[in-house]
Coordinates of C-alpha atoms and ligand atoms in Angstrom, one line a residue:
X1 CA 184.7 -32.7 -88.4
X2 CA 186.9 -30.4 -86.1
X3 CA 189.9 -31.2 -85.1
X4 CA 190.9 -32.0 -81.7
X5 CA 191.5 -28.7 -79.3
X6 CA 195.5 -28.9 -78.7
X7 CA 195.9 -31.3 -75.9
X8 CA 197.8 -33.8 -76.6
X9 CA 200.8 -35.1 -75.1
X10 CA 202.8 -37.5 -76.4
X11 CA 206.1 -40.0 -76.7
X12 CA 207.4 -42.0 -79.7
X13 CA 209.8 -44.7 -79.8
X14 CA 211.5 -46.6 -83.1
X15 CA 213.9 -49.2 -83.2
X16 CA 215.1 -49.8 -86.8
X17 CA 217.4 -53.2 -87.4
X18 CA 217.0 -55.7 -84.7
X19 CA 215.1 -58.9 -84.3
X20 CA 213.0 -57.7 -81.3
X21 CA 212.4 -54.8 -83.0
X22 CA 208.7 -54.6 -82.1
X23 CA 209.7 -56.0 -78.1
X24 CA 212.4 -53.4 -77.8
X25 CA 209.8 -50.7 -79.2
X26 CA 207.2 -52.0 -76.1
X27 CA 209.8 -51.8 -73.6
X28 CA 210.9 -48.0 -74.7
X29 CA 207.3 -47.5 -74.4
X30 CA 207.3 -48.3 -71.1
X31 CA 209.4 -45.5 -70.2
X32 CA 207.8 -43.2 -71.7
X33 CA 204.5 -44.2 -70.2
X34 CA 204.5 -40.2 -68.0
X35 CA 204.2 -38.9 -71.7
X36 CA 201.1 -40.2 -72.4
X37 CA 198.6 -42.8 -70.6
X38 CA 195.3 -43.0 -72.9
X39 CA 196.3 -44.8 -75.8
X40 CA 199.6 -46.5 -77.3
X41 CA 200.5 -48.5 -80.8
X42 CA 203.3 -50.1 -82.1
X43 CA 203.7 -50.7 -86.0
X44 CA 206.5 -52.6 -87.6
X45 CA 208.2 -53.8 -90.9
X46 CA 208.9 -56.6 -91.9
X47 CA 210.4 -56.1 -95.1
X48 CA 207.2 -56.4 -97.3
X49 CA 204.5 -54.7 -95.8
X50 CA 203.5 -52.8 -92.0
X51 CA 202.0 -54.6 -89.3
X52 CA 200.3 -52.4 -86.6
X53 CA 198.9 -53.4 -83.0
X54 CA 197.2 -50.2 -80.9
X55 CA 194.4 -49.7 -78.8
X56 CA 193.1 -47.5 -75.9
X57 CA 194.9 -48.2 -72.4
X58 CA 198.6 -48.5 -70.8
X59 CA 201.3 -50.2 -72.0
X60 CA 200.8 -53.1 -69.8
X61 CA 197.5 -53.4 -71.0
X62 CA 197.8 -53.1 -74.6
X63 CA 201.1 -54.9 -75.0
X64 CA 201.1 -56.9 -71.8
X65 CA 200.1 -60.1 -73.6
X66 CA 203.3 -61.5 -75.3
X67 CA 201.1 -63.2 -78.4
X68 CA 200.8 -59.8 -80.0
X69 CA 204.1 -59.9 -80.6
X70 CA 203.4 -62.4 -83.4
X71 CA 201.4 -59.9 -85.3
X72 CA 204.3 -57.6 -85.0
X73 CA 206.7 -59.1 -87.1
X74 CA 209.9 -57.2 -88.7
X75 CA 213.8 -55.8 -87.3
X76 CA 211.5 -52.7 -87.2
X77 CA 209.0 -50.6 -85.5
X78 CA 208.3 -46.6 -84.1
X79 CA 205.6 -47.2 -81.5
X80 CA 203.3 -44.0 -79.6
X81 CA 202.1 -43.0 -76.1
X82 CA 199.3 -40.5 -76.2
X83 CA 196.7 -38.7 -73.8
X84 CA 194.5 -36.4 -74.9
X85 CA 191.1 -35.5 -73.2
X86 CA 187.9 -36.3 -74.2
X87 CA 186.0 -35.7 -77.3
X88 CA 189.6 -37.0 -79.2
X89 CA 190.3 -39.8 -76.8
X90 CA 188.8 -42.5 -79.4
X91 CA 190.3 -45.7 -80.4
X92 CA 190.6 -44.0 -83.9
X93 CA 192.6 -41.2 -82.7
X94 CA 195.1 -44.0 -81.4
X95 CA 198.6 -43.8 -83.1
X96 CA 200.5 -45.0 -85.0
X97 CA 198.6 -44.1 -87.8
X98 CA 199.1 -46.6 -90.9
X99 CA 198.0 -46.0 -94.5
X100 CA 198.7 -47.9 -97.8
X101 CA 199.2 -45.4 -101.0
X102 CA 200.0 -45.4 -104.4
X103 CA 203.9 -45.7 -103.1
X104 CA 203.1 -48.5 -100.6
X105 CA 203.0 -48.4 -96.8
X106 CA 203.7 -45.7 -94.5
X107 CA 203.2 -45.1 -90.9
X108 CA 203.6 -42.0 -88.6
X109 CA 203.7 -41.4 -85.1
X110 CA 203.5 -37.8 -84.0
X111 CA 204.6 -35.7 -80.4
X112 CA 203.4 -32.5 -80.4
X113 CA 200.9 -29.9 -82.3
X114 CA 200.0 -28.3 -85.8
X115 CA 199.1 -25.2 -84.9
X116 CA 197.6 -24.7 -88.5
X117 CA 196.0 -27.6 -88.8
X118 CA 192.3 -26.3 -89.5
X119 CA 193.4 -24.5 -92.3
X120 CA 195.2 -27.1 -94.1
X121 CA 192.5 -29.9 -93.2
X122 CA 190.0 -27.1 -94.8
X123 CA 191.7 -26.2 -97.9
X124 CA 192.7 -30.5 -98.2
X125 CA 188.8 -31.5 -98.0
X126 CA 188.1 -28.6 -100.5
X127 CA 189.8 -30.8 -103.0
X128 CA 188.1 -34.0 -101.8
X129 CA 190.4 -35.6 -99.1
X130 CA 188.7 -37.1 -96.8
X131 CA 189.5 -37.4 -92.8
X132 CA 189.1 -40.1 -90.6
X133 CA 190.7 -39.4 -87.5
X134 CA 190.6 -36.1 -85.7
X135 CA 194.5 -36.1 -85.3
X136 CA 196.5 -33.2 -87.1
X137 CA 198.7 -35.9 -88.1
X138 CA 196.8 -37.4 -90.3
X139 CA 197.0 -34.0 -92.5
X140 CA 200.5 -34.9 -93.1
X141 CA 199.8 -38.3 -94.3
X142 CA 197.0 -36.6 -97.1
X143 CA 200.0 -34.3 -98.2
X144 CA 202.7 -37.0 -98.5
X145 CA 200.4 -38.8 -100.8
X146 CA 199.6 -36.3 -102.7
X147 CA 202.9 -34.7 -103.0
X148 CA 204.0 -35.5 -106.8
X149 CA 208.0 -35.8 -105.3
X150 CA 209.4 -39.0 -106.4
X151 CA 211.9 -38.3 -103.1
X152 CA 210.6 -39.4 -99.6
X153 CA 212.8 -36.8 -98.2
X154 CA 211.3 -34.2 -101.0
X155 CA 207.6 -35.6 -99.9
X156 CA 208.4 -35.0 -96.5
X157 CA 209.6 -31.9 -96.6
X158 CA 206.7 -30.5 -99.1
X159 CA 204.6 -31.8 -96.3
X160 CA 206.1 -30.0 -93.6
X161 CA 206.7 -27.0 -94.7
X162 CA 203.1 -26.7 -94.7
X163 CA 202.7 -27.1 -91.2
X164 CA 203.6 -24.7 -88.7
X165 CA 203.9 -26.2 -84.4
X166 CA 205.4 -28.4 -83.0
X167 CA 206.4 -32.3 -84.5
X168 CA 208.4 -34.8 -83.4
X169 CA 207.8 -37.6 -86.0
X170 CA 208.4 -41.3 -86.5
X171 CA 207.8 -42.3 -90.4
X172 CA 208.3 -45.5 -90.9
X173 CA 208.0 -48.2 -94.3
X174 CA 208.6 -51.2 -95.4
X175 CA 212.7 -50.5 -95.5
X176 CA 212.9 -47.3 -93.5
X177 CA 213.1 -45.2 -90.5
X178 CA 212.6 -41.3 -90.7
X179 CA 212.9 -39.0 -87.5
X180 CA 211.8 -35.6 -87.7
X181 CA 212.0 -32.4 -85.1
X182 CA 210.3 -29.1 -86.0
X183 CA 212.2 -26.3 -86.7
X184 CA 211.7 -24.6 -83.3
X185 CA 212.6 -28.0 -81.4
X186 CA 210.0 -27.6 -79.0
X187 CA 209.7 -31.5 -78.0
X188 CA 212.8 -33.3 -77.3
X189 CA 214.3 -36.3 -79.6
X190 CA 217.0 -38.2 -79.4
X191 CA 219.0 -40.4 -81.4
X192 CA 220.9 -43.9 -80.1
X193 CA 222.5 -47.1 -80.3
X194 CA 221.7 -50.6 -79.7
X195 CA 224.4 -53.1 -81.7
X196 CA 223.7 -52.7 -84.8
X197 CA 220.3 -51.6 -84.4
X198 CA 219.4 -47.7 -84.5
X199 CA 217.2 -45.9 -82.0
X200 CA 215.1 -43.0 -81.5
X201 CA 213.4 -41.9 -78.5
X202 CA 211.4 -39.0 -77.1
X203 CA 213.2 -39.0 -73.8
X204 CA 216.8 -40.7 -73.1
X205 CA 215.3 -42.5 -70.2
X206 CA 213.8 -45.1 -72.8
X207 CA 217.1 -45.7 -74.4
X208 CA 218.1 -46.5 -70.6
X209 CA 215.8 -49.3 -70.3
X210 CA 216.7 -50.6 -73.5
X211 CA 220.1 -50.2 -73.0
X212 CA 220.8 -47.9 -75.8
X213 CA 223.7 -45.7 -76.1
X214 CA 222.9 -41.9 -76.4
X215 CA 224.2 -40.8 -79.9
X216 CA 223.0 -37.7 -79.7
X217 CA 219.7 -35.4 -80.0
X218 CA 218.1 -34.9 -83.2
X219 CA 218.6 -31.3 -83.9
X220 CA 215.9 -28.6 -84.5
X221 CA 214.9 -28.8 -88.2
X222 CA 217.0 -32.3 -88.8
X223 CA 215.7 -34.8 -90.8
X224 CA 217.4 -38.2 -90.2
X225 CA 216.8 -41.1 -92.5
X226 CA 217.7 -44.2 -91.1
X227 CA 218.1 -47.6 -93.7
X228 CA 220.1 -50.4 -94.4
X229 CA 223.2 -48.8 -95.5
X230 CA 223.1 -46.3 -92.2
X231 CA 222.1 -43.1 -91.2
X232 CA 221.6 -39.5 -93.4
X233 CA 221.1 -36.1 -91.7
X234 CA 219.2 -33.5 -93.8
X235 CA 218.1 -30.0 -92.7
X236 CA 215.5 -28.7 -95.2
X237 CA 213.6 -26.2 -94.1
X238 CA 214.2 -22.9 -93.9
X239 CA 216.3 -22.0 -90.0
X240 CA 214.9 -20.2 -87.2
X241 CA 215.8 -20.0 -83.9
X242 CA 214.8 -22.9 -81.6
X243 CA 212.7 -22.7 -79.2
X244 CA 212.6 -25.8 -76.9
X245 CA 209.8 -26.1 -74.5
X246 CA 210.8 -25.2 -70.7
X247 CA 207.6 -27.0 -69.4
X248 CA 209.7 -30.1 -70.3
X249 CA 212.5 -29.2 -67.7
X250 CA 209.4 -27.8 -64.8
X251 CA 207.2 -31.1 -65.2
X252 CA 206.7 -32.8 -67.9
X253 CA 210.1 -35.0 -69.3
X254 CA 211.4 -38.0 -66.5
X255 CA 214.0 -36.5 -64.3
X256 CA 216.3 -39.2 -65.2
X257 CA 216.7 -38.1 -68.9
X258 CA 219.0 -36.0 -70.4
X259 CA 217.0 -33.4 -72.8
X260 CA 218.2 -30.2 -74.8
X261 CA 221.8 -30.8 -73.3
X262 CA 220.6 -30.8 -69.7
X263 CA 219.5 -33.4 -67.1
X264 CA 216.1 -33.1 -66.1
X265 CA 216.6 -33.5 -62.3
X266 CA 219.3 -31.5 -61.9
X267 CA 217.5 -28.9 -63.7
X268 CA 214.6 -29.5 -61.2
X269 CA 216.7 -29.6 -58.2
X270 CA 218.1 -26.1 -59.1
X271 CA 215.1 -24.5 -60.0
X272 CA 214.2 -25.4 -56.0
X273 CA 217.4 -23.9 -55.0
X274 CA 216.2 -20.9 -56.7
X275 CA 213.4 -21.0 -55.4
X276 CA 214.7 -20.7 -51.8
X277 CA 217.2 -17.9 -52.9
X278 CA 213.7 -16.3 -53.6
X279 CA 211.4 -17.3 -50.8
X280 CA 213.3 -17.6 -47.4
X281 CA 210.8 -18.8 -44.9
X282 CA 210.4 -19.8 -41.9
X283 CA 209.6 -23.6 -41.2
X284 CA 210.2 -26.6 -39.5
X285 CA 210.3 -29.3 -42.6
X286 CA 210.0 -29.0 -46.4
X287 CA 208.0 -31.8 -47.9
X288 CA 207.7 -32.5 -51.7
X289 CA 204.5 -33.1 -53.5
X290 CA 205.2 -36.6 -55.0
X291 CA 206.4 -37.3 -57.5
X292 CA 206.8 -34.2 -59.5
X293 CA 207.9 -31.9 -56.7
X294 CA 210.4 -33.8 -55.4
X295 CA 213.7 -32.6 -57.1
X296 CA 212.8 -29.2 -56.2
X297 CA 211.7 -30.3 -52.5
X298 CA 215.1 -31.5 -52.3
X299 CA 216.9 -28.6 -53.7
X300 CA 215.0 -26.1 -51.6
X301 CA 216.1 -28.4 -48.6
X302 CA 219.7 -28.0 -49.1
X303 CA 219.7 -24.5 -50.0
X304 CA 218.0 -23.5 -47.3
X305 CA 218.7 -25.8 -44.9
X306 CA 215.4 -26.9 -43.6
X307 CA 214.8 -30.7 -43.0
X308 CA 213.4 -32.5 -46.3
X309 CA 210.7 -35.1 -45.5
X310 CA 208.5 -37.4 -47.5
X311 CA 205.2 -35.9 -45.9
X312 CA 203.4 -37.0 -48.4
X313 CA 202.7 -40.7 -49.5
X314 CA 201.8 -41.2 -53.2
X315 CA 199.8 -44.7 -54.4
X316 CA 201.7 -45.4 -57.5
X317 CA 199.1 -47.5 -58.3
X318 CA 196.6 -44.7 -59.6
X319 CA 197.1 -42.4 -62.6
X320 CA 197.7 -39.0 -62.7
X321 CA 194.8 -37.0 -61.0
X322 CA 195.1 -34.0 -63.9
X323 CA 194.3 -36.6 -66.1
X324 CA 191.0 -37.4 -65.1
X325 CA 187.9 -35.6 -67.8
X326 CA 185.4 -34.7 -64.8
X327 CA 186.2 -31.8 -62.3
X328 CA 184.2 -34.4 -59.7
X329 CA 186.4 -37.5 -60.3
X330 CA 189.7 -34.9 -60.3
X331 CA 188.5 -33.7 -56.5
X332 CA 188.3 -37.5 -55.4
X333 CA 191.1 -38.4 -57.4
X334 CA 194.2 -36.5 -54.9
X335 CA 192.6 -38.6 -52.3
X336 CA 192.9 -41.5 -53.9
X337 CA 196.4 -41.0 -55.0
X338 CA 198.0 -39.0 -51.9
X339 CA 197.8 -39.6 -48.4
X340 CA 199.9 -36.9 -45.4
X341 CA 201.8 -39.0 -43.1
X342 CA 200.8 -37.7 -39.7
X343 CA 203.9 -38.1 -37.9
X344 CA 206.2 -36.2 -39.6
X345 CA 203.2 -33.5 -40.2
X346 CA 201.7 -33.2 -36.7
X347 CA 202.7 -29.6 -35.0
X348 CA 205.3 -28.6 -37.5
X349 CA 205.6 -25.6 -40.1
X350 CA 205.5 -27.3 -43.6
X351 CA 206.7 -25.9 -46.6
X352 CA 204.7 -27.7 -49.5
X353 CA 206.5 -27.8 -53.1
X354 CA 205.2 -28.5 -56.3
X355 CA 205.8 -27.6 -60.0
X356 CA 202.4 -26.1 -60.9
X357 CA 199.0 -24.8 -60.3
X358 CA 196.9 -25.4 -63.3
X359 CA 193.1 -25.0 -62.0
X360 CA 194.2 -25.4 -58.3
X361 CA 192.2 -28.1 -57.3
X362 CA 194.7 -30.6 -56.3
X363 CA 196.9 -27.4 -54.1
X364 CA 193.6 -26.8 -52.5
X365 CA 193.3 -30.8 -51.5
X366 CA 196.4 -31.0 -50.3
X367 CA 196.9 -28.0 -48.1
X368 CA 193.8 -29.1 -46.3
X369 CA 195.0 -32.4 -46.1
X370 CA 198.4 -32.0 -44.4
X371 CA 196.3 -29.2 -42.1
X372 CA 194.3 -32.1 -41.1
X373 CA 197.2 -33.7 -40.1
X374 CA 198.2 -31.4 -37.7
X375 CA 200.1 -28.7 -39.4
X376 CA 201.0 -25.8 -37.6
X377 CA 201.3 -23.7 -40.6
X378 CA 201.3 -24.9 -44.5
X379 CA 203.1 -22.5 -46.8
X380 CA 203.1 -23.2 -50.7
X381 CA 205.5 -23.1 -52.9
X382 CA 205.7 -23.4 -56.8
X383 CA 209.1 -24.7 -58.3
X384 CA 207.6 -22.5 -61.5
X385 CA 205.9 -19.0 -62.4
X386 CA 202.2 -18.8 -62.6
X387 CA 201.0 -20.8 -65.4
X388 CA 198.4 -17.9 -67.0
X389 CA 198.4 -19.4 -70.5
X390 CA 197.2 -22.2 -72.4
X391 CA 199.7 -24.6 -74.2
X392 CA 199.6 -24.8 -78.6
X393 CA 202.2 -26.8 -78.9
X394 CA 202.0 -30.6 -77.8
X395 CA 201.4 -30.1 -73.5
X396 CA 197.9 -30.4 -72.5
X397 CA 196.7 -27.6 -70.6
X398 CA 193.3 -26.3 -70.1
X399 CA 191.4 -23.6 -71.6
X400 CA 193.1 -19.9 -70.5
X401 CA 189.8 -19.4 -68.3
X402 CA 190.2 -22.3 -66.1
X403 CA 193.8 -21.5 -65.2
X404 CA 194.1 -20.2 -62.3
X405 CA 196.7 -18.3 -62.3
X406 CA 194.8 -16.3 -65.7
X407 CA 191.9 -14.7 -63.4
X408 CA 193.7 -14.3 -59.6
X409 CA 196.3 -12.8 -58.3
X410 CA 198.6 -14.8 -56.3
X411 CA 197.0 -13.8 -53.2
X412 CA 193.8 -14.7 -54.4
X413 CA 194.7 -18.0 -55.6
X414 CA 196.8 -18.6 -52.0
X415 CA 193.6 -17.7 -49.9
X416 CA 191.9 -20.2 -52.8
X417 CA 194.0 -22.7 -51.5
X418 CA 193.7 -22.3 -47.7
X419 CA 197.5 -21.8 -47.8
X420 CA 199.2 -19.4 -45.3
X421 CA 201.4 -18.3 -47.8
X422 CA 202.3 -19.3 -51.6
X423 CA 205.4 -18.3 -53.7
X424 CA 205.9 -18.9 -57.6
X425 CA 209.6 -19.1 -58.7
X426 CA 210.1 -15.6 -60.9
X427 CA 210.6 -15.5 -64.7
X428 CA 213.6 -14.3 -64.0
X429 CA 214.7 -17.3 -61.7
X430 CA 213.6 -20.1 -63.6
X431 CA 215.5 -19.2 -66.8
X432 CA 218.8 -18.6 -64.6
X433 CA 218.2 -22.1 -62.9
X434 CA 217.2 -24.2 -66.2
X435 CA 220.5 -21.5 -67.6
X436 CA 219.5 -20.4 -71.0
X437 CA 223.3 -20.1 -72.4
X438 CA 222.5 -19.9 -75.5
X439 CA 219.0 -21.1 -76.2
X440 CA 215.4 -19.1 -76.3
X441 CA 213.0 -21.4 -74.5
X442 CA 209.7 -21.5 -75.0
X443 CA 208.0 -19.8 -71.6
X444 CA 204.5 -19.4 -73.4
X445 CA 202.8 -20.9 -70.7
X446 CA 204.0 -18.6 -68.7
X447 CA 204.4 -15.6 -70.3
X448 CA 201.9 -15.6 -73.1
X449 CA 205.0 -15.1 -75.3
X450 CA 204.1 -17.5 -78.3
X451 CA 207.1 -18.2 -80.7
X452 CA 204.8 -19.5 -83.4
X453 CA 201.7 -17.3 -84.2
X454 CA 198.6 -19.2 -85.3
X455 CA 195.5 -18.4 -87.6
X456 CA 192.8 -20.5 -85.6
X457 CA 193.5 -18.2 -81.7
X458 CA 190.9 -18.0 -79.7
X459 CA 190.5 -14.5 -78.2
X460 CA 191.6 -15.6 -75.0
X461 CA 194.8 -16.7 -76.1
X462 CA 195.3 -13.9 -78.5
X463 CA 195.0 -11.6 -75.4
X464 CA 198.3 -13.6 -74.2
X465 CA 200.1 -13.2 -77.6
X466 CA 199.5 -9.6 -78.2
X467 CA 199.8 -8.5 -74.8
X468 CA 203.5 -9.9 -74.7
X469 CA 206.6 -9.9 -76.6
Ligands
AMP1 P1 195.5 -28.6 -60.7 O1 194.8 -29.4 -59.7 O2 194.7 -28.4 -61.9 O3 196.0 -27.3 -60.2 O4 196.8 -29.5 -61.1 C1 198.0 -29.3 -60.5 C2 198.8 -30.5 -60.6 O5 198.9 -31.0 -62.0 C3 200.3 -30.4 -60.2 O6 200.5 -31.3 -59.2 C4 201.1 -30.6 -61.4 O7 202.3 -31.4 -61.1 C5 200.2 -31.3 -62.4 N1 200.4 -30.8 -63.8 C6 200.8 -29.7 -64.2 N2 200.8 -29.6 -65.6 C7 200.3 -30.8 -66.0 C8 200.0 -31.4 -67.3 N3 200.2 -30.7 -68.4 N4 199.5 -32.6 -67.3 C9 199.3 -33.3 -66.2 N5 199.5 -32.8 -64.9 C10 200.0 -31.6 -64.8

């Protein structure tokens, strides 16, 4: 069995001590919905043993029918949004997963991405374990059970140190909560407060709907157990210096949470001022693509001072196009979900924002769309640098050959896209706008830079890892 090529992206939720435990859990979900769209789960505790509900679908769908609830009894519960593509989309590959051992029940949910995960899984069947999900989580499960520590914290950390990527985890059984973040910190975790009831969230924006104070983020390298008699912060494993993921600030995390000490749309918005410090142009309007450019649409407005307009009308109603396995569906999917709005278009020089060009099929649609509404002149603009290299650690990107940005130079890719012009924001730019004080971000996808090496590299990606850094 081979495990799942790196794509998965991913939030977790956990609410440990409250009556609604497995409620609150759905609702935190439900913000953290952009994270993941395939598949979600909830497990929770009641005391005496797990209960799990999960299946294939939104949150809506899954946990949209208030009798589930009933299965889900317990004050607590860590719950899972997940997308990956096909091939690992299966309901078996849906998380939570749950396992009884010889030391009861455990369940984990996982964000992110075990770089070393072939090797482990190879060396774990050589003894006999046997796999039944293609997750890389499920390693860590085999090595908790087999570890001979009589410590949770001790199994834990055996397990992990094994495992080299990116986790953000959510252990829980019957009378605990365990958070973990990688030593690198590449996927944000945060920590908060609901009455007596602890929280712990992938983005802040799900303690928001919950209404949840923000404690605080879990640290790179923490381990926080979380029980009856409160909470205990351990850092076992050995330090290195973090590297939290800047994709998270460019696209991926909500704009209304607060991640790695910083809020995500003001981030955004500055990285569009930047982006006008670096591109002045000439133009009548400046129109985001919604939803994702629209900080940077509106800080590109003010910094330059041309008029911001909603040219573009999204149907909230249909997923996100990237999402979608077949190149055909993808072309007809930016139909489906944007639409130009003629009078604000017709005769005028647009300015088009958004945060990335992955294969370049949806820039392509919509400069010819808002041409066909009349545009005078389109000229593209990317609130990021060229994304030339695939993601190992938790954001699903596509293989370095279909990237764009990996084959054609910027001129290339804007005559690709029918645009009269296209700007990236520099290297240089973006890490003065996120403002790096003192933190290394990740920029692999961008720079080929990759903070944690990786036995299983394709050539292709090797070609990013020795090239830079
Ligand atoms: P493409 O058509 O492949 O060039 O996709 C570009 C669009 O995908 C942009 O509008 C981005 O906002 C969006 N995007 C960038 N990265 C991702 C990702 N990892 N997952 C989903 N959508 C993405």
């Amino acid at each position: 069995m081979n495990f799942a090529r790196p794509e998965e992206e991913c939030g977790i939720f956990g609410v440990f001590n409250h009556v609604e435990a497995a409620n609150l859990t759905y609702l935190g979900l439900y913000a953290l919905q952009h994270r993941g769209q395939e598949s979600c789960g909830i497990v929770s505790s009641d005391g005496n043993g797990l209960h799990s509900h999960k299946s294939m679908g939104l949150v809506a769908d899954v946990f949209g029918n208030q009798d589930v609830f009933k299965y889900l009894p317990g004050k607590s519960a860590i719950g899972h949004v997940r997308y990956s593509t096909t091939g690992s989309s299966v309901l078996k590959n849906v998380q939570p997963i749950m396992v009884n051992y010889s030391r009861g029940s455990i369940a984990v949910a996982h964000n992110g991405n075990i770089v070393n995960a072939q090797l482990v899984k190879d060396e774990l069947e050589a003894w006999g374990s046997i796999f039944q999900t293609t997750m890389d989580t499920e390693i860590i499960i085999h090595l908790l059970a087999m570890s001979k520590s009589s410590s949770l914290l001790d199994r834990i950390t055996e397990s992990l140190e094994r495992m080299e990527g990116a986790y953000c985890l959510l252990f829980l059984t019957e009378t605990q909560m365990v958070a973990v973040r990688d030593p690198n910190g590449f996927r944000p975790l945060c920590l908060g407060k609901r009455g007596g009831a602890y929280v712990v969230a992938s983005e802040t924006c799900a303690l928001d709907l919950i209404e949840a104070t923000f404690i605080r983020e879990i640290e790179p390298g923490e381990v926080v157990f979380i029980d009856e008699n409160g909470i205990t912060s351990h850092f076992p494993f050995k330090k290195v210096k973090p590297t939290p993921c800047i994709f998270e600030f460019v696209y991926f995390a909500r704009p209304d949470s607060y991640i790695f000490g910083k809020n995500v749309y003001q981030v955004r918005k500055e990285l569009g001022r930047q982006l006008a410090r670096e591109h002045r142009l000439e133009a009548d309007i400046v129109i985001p693509v919604p939803d994702s450019g629209v900080p940077a649409a509106l800080g590109y407005a003010q910094e330059s001072g041309i008029r911001f307009e909603f040219g573009l009308m999204r149907n909230h109603y249909v997923g996100r196009t990237f999402i979608e396995p077949q190149q055909s569906i993808r072309h007809f999917g930016v139909k489906i979900k944007l639409n130009p709005v003629r009078d604000i278009i017709e005769g005028k020089r647009v300015i088009v924002i958004d945060d990335s060009i992955v294969r370049g099929t949806t820039s392509r649609k919509i400069v010819k769309m808002i041409r066909s509404a009349g545009a005078k002149e389109v000229h593209a603009l990317i609130s990021a640098p060229p994304t030339g290299y695939p993601c190992y650690y938790g954001i699903d990107t596509p293989t370095r050959k279909e990237l764009i940005s990996s084959s054609h130079t910027v001129d290339e890719i804007r005559r690709y896209i029918t645009a009269d012009s296209l700007g990236y924001l520099s290297e240089e730019g973006l890490l003065k706008a996120v403002g790096t004080e003192n933190t290394h971000y990740c920029t692999a996808c961008f720079t080929g830079g990759y903070p944690v090496q990786f036995p299983f590299m394709s050539p292709e990606s090797q070609l990013g890892l020795f090239n830079k850094e």
